[in-house]
Rosetta silent file (secondary structure, phi, psi, omega in degrees, C-alpha in Angstrom):
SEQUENCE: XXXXXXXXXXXXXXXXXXXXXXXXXXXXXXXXXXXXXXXXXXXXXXXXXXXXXXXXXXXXXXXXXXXXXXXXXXXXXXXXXXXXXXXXXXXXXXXXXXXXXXXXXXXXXXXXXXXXXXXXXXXXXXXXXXXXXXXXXXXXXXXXXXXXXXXXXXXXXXXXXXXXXXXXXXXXXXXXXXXXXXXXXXXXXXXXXXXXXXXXXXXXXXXXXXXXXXXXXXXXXXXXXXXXXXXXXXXXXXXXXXXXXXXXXXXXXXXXXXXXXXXXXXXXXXXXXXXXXXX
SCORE:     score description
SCORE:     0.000 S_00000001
   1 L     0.000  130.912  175.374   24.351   50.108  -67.850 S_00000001
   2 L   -93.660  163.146 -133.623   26.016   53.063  -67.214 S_00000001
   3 H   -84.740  -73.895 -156.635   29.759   54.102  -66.006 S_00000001
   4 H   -84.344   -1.888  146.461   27.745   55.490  -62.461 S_00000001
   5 H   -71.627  -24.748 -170.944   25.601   52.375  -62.166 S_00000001
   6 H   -80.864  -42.702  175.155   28.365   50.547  -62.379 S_00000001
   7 L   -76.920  -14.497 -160.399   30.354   52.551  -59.560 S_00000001
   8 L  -132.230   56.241 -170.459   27.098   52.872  -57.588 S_00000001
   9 L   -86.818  113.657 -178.214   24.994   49.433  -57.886 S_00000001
  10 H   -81.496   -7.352  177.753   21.998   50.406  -57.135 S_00000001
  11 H   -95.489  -94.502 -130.353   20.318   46.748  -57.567 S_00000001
  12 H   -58.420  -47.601 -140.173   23.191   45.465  -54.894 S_00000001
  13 H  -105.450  -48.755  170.336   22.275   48.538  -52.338 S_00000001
  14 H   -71.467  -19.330  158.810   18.693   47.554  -52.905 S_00000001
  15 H   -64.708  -69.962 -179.117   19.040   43.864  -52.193 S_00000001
  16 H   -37.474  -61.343  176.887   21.243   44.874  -49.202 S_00000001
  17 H   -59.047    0.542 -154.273   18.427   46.771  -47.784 S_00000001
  18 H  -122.194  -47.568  162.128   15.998   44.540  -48.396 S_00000001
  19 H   -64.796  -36.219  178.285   18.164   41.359  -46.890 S_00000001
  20 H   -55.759  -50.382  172.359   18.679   43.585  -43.910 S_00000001
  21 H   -28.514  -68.029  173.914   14.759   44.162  -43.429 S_00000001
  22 H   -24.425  -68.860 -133.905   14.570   40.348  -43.387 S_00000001
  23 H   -85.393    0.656  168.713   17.114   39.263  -41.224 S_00000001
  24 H   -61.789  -38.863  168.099   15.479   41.987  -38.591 S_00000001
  25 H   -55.508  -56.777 -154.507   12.032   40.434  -39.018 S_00000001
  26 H   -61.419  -41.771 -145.534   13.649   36.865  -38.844 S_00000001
  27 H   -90.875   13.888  162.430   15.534   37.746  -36.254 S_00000001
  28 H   -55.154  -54.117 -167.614   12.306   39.450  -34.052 S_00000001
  29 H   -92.590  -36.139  174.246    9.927   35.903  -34.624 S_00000001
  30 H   -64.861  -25.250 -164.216   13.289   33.637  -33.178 S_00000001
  31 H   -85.436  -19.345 -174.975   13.387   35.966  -30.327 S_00000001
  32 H   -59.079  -75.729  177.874    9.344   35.732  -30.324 S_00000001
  33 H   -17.628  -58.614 -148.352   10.114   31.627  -30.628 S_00000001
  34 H   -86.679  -20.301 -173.418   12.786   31.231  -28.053 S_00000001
  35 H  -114.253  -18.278  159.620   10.759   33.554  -25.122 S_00000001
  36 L   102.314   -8.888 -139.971    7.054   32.401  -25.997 S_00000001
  37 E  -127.835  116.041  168.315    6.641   36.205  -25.890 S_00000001
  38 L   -53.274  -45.313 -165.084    5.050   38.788  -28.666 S_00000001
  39 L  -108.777  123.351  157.825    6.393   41.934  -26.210 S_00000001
  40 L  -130.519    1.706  162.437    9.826   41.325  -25.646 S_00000001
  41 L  -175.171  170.768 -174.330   11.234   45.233  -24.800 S_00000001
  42 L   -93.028    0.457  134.406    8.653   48.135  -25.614 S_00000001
  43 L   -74.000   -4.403  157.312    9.345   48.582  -29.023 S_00000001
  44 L   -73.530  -44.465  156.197    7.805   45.997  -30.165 S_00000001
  45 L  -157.077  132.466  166.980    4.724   47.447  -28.746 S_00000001
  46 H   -61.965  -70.926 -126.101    4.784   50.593  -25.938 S_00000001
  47 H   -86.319  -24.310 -159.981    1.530   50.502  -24.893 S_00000001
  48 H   -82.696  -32.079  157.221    1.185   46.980  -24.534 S_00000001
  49 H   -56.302  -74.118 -150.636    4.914   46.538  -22.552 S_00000001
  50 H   -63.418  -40.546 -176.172    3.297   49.025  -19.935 S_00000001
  51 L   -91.907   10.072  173.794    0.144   46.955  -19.041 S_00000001
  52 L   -88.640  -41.744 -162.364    1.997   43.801  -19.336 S_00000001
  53 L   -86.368  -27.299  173.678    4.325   45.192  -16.952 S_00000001
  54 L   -73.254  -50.561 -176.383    1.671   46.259  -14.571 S_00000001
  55 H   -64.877  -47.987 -171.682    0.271   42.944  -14.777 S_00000001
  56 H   -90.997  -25.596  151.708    3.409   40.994  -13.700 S_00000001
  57 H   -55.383  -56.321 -156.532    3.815   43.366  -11.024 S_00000001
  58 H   -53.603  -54.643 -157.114    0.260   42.797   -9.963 S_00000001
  59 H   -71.192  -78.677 -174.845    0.635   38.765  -10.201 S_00000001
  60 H    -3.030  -77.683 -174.203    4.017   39.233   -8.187 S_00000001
  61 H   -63.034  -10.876  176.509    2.408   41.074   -5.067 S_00000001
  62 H   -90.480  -51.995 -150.072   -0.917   38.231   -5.282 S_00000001
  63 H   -40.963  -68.166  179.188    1.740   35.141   -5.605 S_00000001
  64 H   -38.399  -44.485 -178.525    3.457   36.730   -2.298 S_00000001
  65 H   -70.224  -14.770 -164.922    0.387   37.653   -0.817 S_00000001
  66 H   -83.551  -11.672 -177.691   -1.014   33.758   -1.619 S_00000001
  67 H   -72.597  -72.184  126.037    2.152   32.893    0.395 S_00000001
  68 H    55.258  -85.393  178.812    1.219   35.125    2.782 S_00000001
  69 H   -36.876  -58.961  178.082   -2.048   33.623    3.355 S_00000001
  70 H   -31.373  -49.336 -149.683   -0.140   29.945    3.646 S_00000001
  71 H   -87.330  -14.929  160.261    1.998   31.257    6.666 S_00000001
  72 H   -52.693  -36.888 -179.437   -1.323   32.784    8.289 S_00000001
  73 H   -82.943  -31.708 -175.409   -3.307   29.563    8.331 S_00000001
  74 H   -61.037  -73.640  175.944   -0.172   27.830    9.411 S_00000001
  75 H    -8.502  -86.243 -130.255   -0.133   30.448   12.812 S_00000001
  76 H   -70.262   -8.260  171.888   -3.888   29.626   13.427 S_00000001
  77 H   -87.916   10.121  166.814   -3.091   25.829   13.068 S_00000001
  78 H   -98.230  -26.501  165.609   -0.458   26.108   15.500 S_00000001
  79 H   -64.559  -48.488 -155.788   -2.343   28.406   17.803 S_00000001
  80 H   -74.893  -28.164 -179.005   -5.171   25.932   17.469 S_00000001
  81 H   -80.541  -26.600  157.993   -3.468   23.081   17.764 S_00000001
  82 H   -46.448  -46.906 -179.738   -2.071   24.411   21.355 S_00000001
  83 H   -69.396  -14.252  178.475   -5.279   25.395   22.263 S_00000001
  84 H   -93.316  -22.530 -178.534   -7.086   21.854   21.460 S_00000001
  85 H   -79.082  -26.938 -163.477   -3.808   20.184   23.999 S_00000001
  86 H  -100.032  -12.670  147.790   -4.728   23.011   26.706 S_00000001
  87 H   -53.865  -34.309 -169.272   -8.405   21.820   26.234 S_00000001
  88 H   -76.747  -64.322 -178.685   -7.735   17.898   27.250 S_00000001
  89 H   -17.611  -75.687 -174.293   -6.065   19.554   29.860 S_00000001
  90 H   -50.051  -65.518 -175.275   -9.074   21.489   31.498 S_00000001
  91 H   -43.596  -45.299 -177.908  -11.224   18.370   30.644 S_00000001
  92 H   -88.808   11.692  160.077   -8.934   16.095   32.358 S_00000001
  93 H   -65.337  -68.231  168.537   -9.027   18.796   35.113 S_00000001
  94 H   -67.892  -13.935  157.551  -12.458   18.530   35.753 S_00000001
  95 H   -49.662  -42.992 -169.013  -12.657   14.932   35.791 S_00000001
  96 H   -68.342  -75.664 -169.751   -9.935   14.941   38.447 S_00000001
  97 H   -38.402  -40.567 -175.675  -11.968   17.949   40.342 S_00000001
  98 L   -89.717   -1.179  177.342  -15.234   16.176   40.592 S_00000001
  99 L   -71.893  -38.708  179.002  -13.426   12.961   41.714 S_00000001
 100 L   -72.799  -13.271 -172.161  -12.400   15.081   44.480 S_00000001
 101 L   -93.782    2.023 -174.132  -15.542   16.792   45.360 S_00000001
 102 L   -96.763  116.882 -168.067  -16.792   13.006   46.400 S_00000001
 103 L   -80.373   -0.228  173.459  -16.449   12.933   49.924 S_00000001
 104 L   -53.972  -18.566 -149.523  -16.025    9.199   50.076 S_00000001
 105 L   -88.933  152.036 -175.881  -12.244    9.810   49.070 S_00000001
 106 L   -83.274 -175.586 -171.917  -10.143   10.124   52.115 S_00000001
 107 H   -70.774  -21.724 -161.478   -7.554   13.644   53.026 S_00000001
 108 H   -97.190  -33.913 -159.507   -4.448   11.288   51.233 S_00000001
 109 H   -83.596  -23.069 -159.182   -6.466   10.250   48.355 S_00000001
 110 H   -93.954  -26.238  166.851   -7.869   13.993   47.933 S_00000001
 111 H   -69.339  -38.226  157.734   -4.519   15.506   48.263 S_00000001
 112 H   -21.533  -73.770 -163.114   -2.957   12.951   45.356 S_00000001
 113 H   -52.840  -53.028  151.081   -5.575   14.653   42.896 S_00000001
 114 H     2.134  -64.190 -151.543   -4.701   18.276   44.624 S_00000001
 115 H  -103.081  -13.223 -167.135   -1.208   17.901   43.031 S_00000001
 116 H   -86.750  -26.490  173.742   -2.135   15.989   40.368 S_00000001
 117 H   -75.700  -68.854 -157.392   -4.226   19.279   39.005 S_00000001
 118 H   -49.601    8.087 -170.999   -1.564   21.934   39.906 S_00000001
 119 H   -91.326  -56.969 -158.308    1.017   19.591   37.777 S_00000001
 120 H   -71.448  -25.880  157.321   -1.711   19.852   34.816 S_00000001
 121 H   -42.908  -48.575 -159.215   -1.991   23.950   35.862 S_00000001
 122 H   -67.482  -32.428 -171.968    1.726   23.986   35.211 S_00000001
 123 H   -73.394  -25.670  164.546    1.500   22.019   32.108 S_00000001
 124 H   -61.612  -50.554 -152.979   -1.151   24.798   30.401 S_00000001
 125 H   -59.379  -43.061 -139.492    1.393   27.394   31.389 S_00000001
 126 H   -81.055  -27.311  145.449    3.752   25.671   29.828 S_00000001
 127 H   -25.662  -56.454 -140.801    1.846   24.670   26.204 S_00000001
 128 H   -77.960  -13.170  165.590    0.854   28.378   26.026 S_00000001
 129 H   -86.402  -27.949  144.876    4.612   29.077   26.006 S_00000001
 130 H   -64.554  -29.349  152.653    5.633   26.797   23.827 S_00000001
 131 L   -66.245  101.162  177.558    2.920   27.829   21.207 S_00000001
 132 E  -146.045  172.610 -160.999    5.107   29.527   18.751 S_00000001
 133 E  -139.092  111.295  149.787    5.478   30.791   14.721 S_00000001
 134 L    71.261   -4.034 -159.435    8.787   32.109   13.824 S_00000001
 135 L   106.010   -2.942 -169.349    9.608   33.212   17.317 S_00000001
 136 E   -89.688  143.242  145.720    6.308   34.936   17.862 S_00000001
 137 E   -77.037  103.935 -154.284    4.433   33.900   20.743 S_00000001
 138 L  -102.592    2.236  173.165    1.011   33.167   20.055 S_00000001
 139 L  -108.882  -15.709  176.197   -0.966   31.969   23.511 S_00000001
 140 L  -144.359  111.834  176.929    1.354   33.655   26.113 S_00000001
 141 L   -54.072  -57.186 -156.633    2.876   36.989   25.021 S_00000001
 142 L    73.702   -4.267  151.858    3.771   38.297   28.503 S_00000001
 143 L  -149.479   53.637  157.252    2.114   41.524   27.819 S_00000001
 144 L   129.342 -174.769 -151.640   -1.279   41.005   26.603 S_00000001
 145 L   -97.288  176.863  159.993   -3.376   39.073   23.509 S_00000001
 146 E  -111.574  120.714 -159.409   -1.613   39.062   20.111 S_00000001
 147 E  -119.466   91.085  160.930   -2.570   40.719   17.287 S_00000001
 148 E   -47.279  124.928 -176.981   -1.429   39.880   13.814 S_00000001
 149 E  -112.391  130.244  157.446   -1.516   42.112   10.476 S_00000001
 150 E  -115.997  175.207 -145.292   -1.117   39.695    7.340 S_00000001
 151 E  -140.672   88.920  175.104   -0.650   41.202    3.481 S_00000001
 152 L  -111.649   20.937  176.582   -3.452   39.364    2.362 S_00000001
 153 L  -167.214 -169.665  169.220   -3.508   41.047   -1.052 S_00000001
 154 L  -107.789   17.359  171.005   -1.522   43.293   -3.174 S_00000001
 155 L  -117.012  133.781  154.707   -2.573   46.277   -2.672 S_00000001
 156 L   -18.078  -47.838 -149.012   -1.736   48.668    0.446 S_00000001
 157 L  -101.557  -30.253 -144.605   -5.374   48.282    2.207 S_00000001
 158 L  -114.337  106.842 -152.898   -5.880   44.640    1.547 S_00000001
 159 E  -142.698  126.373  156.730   -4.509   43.778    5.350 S_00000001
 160 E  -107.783  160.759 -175.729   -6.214   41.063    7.717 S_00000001
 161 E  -138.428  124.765  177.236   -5.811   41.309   11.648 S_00000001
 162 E  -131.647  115.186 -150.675   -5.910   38.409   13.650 S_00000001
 163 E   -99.065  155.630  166.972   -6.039   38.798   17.460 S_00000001
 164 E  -106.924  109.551 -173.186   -4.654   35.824   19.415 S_00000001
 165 L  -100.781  149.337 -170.667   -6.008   35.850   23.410 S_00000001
 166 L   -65.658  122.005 -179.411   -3.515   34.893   25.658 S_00000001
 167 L  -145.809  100.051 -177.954   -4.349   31.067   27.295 S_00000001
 168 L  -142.653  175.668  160.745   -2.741   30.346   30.576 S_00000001
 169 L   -28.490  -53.878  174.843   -3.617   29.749   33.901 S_00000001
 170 L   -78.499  -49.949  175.910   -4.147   33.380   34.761 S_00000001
 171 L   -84.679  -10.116  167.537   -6.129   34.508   31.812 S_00000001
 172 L   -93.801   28.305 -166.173   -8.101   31.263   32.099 S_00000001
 173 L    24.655   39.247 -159.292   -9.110   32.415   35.910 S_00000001
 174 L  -110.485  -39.839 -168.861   -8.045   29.124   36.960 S_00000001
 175 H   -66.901  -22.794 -177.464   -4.616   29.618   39.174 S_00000001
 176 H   -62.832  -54.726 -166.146   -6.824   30.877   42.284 S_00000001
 177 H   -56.250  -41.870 -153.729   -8.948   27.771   42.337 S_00000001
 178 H   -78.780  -69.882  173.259   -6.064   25.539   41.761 S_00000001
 179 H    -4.599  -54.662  164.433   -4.404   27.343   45.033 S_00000001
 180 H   -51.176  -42.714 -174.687   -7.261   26.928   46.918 S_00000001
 181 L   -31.209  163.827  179.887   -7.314   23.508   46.594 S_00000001
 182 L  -178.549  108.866  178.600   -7.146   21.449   49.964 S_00000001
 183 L   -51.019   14.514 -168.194   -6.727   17.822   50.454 S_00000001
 184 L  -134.917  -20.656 -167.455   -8.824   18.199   53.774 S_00000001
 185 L  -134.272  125.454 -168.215  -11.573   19.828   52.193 S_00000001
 186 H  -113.046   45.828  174.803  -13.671   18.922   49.233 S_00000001
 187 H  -103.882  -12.923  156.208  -15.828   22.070   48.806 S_00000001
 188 H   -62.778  -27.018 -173.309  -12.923   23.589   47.556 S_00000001
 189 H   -83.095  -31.620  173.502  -12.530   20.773   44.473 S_00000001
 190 H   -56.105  -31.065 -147.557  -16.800   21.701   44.275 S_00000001
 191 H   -87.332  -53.437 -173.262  -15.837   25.331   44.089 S_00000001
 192 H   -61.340   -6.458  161.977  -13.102   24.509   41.087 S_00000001
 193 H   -76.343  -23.955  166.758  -15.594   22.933   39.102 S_00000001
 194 H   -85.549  -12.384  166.823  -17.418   26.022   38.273 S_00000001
 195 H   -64.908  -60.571 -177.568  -13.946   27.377   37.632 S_00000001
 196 H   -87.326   30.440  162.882  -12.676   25.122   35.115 S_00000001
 197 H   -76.100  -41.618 -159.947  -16.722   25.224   33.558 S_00000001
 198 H   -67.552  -41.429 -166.517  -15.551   29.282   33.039 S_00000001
 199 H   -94.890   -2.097  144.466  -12.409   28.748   31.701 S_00000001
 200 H   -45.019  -76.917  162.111  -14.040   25.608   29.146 S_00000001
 201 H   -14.335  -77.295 -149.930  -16.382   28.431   28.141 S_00000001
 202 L   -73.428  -26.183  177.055  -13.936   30.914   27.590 S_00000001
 203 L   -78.872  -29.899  137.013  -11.749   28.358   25.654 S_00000001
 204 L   -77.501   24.601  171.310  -14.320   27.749   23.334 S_00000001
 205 L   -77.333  -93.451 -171.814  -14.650   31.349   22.685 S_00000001
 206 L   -22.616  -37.795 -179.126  -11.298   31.493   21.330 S_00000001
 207 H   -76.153  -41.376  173.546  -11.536   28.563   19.290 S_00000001
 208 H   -76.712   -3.753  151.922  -14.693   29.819   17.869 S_00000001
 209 H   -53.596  -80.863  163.311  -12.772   33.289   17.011 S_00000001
 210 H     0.357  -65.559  179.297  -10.203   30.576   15.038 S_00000001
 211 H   -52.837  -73.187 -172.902  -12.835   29.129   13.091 S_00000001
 212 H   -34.049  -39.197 -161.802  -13.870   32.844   12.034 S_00000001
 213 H  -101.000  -23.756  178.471  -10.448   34.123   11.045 S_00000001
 214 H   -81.812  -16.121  170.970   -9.661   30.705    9.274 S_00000001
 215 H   -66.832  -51.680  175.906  -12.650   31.120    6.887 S_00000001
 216 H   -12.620  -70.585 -150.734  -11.737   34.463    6.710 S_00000001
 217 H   -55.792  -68.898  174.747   -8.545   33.286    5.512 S_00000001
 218 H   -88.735   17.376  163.670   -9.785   30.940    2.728 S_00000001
 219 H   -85.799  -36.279  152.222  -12.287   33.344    1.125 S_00000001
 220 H   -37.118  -55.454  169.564   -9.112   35.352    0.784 S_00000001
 221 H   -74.981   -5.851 -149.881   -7.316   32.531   -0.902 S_00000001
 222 H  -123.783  -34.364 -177.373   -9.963   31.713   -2.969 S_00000001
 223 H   -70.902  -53.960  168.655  -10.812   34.971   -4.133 S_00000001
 224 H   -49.346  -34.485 -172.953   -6.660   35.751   -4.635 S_00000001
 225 H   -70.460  -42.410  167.226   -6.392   32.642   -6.336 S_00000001
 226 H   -40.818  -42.552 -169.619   -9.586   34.017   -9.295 S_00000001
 227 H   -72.221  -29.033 -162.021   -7.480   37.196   -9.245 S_00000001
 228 H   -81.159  -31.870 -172.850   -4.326   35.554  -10.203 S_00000001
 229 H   -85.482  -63.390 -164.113   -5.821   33.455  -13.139 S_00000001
 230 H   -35.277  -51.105 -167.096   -7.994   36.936  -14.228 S_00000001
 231 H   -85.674  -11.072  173.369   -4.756   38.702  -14.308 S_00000001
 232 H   -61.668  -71.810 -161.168   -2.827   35.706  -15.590 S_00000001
 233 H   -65.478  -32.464 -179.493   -4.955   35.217  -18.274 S_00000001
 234 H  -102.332    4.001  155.404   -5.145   38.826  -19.393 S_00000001
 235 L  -123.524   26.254  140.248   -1.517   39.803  -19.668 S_00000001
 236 H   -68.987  -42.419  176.290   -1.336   36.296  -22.107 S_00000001
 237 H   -63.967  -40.166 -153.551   -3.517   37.885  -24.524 S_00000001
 238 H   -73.068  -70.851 -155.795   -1.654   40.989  -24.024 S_00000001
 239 H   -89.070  -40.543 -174.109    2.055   39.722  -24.082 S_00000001
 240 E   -79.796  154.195  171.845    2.507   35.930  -25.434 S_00000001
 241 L   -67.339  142.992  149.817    3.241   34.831  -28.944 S_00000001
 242 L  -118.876  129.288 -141.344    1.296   32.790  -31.029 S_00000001
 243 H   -57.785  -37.730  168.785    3.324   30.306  -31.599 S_00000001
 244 H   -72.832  -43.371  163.647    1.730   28.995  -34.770 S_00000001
 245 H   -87.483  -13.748  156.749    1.785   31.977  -36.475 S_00000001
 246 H   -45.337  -71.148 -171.118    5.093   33.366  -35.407 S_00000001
 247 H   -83.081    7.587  152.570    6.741   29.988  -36.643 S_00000001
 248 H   -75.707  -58.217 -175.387    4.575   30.412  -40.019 S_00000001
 249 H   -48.425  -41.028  179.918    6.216   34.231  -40.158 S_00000001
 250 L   -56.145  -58.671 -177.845    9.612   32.514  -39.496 S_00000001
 251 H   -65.495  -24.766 -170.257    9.187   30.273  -42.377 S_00000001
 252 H  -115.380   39.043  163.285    8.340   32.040  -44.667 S_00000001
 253 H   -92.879  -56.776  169.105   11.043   35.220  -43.701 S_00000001
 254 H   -26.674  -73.858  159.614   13.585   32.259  -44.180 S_00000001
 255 H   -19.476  -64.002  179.006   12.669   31.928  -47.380 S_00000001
 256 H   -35.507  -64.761 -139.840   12.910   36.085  -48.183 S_00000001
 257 H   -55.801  -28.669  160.750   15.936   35.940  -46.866 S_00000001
 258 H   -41.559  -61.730 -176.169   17.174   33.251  -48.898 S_00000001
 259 H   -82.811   10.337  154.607   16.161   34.570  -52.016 S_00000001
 260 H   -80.632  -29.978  167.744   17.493   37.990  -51.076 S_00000001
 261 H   -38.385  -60.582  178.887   20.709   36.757  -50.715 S_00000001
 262 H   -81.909    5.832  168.319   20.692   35.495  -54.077 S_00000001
 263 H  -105.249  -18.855  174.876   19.454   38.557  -55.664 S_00000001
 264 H   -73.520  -51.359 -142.245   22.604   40.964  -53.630 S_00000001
 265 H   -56.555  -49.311  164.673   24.754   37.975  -55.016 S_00000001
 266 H   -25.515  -52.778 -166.829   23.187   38.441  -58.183 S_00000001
 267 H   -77.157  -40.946 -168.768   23.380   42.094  -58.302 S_00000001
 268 H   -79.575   19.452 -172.054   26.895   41.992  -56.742 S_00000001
 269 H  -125.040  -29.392 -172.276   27.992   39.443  -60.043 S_00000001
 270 H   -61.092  -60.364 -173.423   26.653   42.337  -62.983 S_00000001
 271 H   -42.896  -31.500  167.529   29.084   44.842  -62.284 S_00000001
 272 H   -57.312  -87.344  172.517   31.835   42.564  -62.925 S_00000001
 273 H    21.869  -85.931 -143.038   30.276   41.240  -65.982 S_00000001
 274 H   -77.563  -20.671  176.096   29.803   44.592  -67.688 S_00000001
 275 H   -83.836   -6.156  175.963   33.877   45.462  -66.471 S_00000001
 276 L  -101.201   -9.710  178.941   34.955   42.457  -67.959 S_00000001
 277 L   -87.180  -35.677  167.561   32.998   42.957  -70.993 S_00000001
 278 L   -83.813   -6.440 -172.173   34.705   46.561  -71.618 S_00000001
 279 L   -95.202    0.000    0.000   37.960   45.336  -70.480 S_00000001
């Protein structure tokens, strides 16, 4: 060995590099280990960080949008469920109405019923007011039907609209007839039975609108939910470790590094040697 191997150990400098390599690898498959994750910043792969990256944005904006969906169906089952209380109503309107249209019943007995509808008039108004989401109002606005946008996807475009019609007294054509009423006369209780037939009708409109927008709803979910697994599943291939070979790659970088160790020690033991052997 010569006087400039000896100042310059070039077996020590090559072990150092060589233990360094290691513990970079080693320490690359722990970080693999500890996050489940092959891409853990985009060196370790560029192209594969960017669609990975895409991908967890994507799954972001469906999760939100499956939420989305949740607080939509919740509306129409709060719209719907007003609208099935302001049905019994009407029904136990017209029950009332045709009791009244029987002329056996006397002016006392026919007025009783009279008052007994406008209380159940008042009692619509006051469901359809009381049907609410968050503060919105969905059966009585005060200026007009209700119209909903939900974020039913992740993407810009992928937008449902859900109109809500307004179900009161007034929009059910029902407050004249109730007006009309007269305890003295019972062609007026005759005349409000084709009234509350129209606003039955018109009340199953709405409901069958309901139906429409709640299928709507879960073809949405059901389709978002396929998207979510599609895109789930394809930035796993792209991005996760595999675990079993990662913590093979571990084991046997443990190893290098062991026996690199003992070859700088090694190398880092000659130079002495050969100065104690000239000294």
């Amino acid at each position: 060995m010569s006087i400039s191997q000896i100042n310059t150990n070039l077996q020590a400098l090559t072990a150092q590099s060589s233990l360094n390599s290691v513990n970079s690898r080693l320490a690359d498959t722990q970080l693999q280990l500890s996050t489940g994750l092959r891409i853990n910043r985009a060196e370790d792969d560029a192209a594969g960080f960017s669609i990975a990256s895409k991908l967890s944005s994507r799954l972001e904006g469906m999760d939100q949008a499956m939420r989305n969906i949740g607080d939509a169906k919740s509306v129409l089952d709060i719209a719907e469920t007003g609208m099935n209380s302001i049905m019994d109503i009407l029904i136990d309107m017209k029950s009332k109405a045709v009791q009244g249209s029987n002329d056996t019943l006397g002016d006392d007995e026919r007025g009783f019923i009279a008052d007994q509808i406008t209380a159940l008039g008042g009692e619509i108004d006051e469901l359809a007011a009381n049907t609410t989401f968050q503060g919105i109002d969905l059966l009585d606005d005060g200026a007009g039907d209700v119209t909903l946008t939900f974020q039913v996807g992740e993407g810009a475009a992928e937008t449902l609209d859900v109109t809500l019609t307004q179900t009161n007294q007034t929009t059910l054509a029902i407050d004249t007839g109730i007006g009309a009423l007269d305890g003295t006369d019972s062609t007026t209780f005759n005349s409000f039975i084709s009234d509350i037939d129209a606003a039955i009708e018109t009340l199953a409109g709405n409901f069958n609108q309901i139906g429409i927008d709640q299928s709507k709803l879960s073809i949405r979910e059901e389709n978002l939910d396929q998207a979510i697994t599609s895109n789930s599943a394809a930035r796993s291939r792209i991005q996760d470790a595999d675990f079993a070979k990662v913590q093979s790659e571990s084991v046997k970088l443990q190893i290098l590094q062991q026996t690199a160790t003992s070859a700088l020690a090694q190398a880092n033991t000659s130079p002495q040697s050969v100065l104690g052997f000239l000294g």
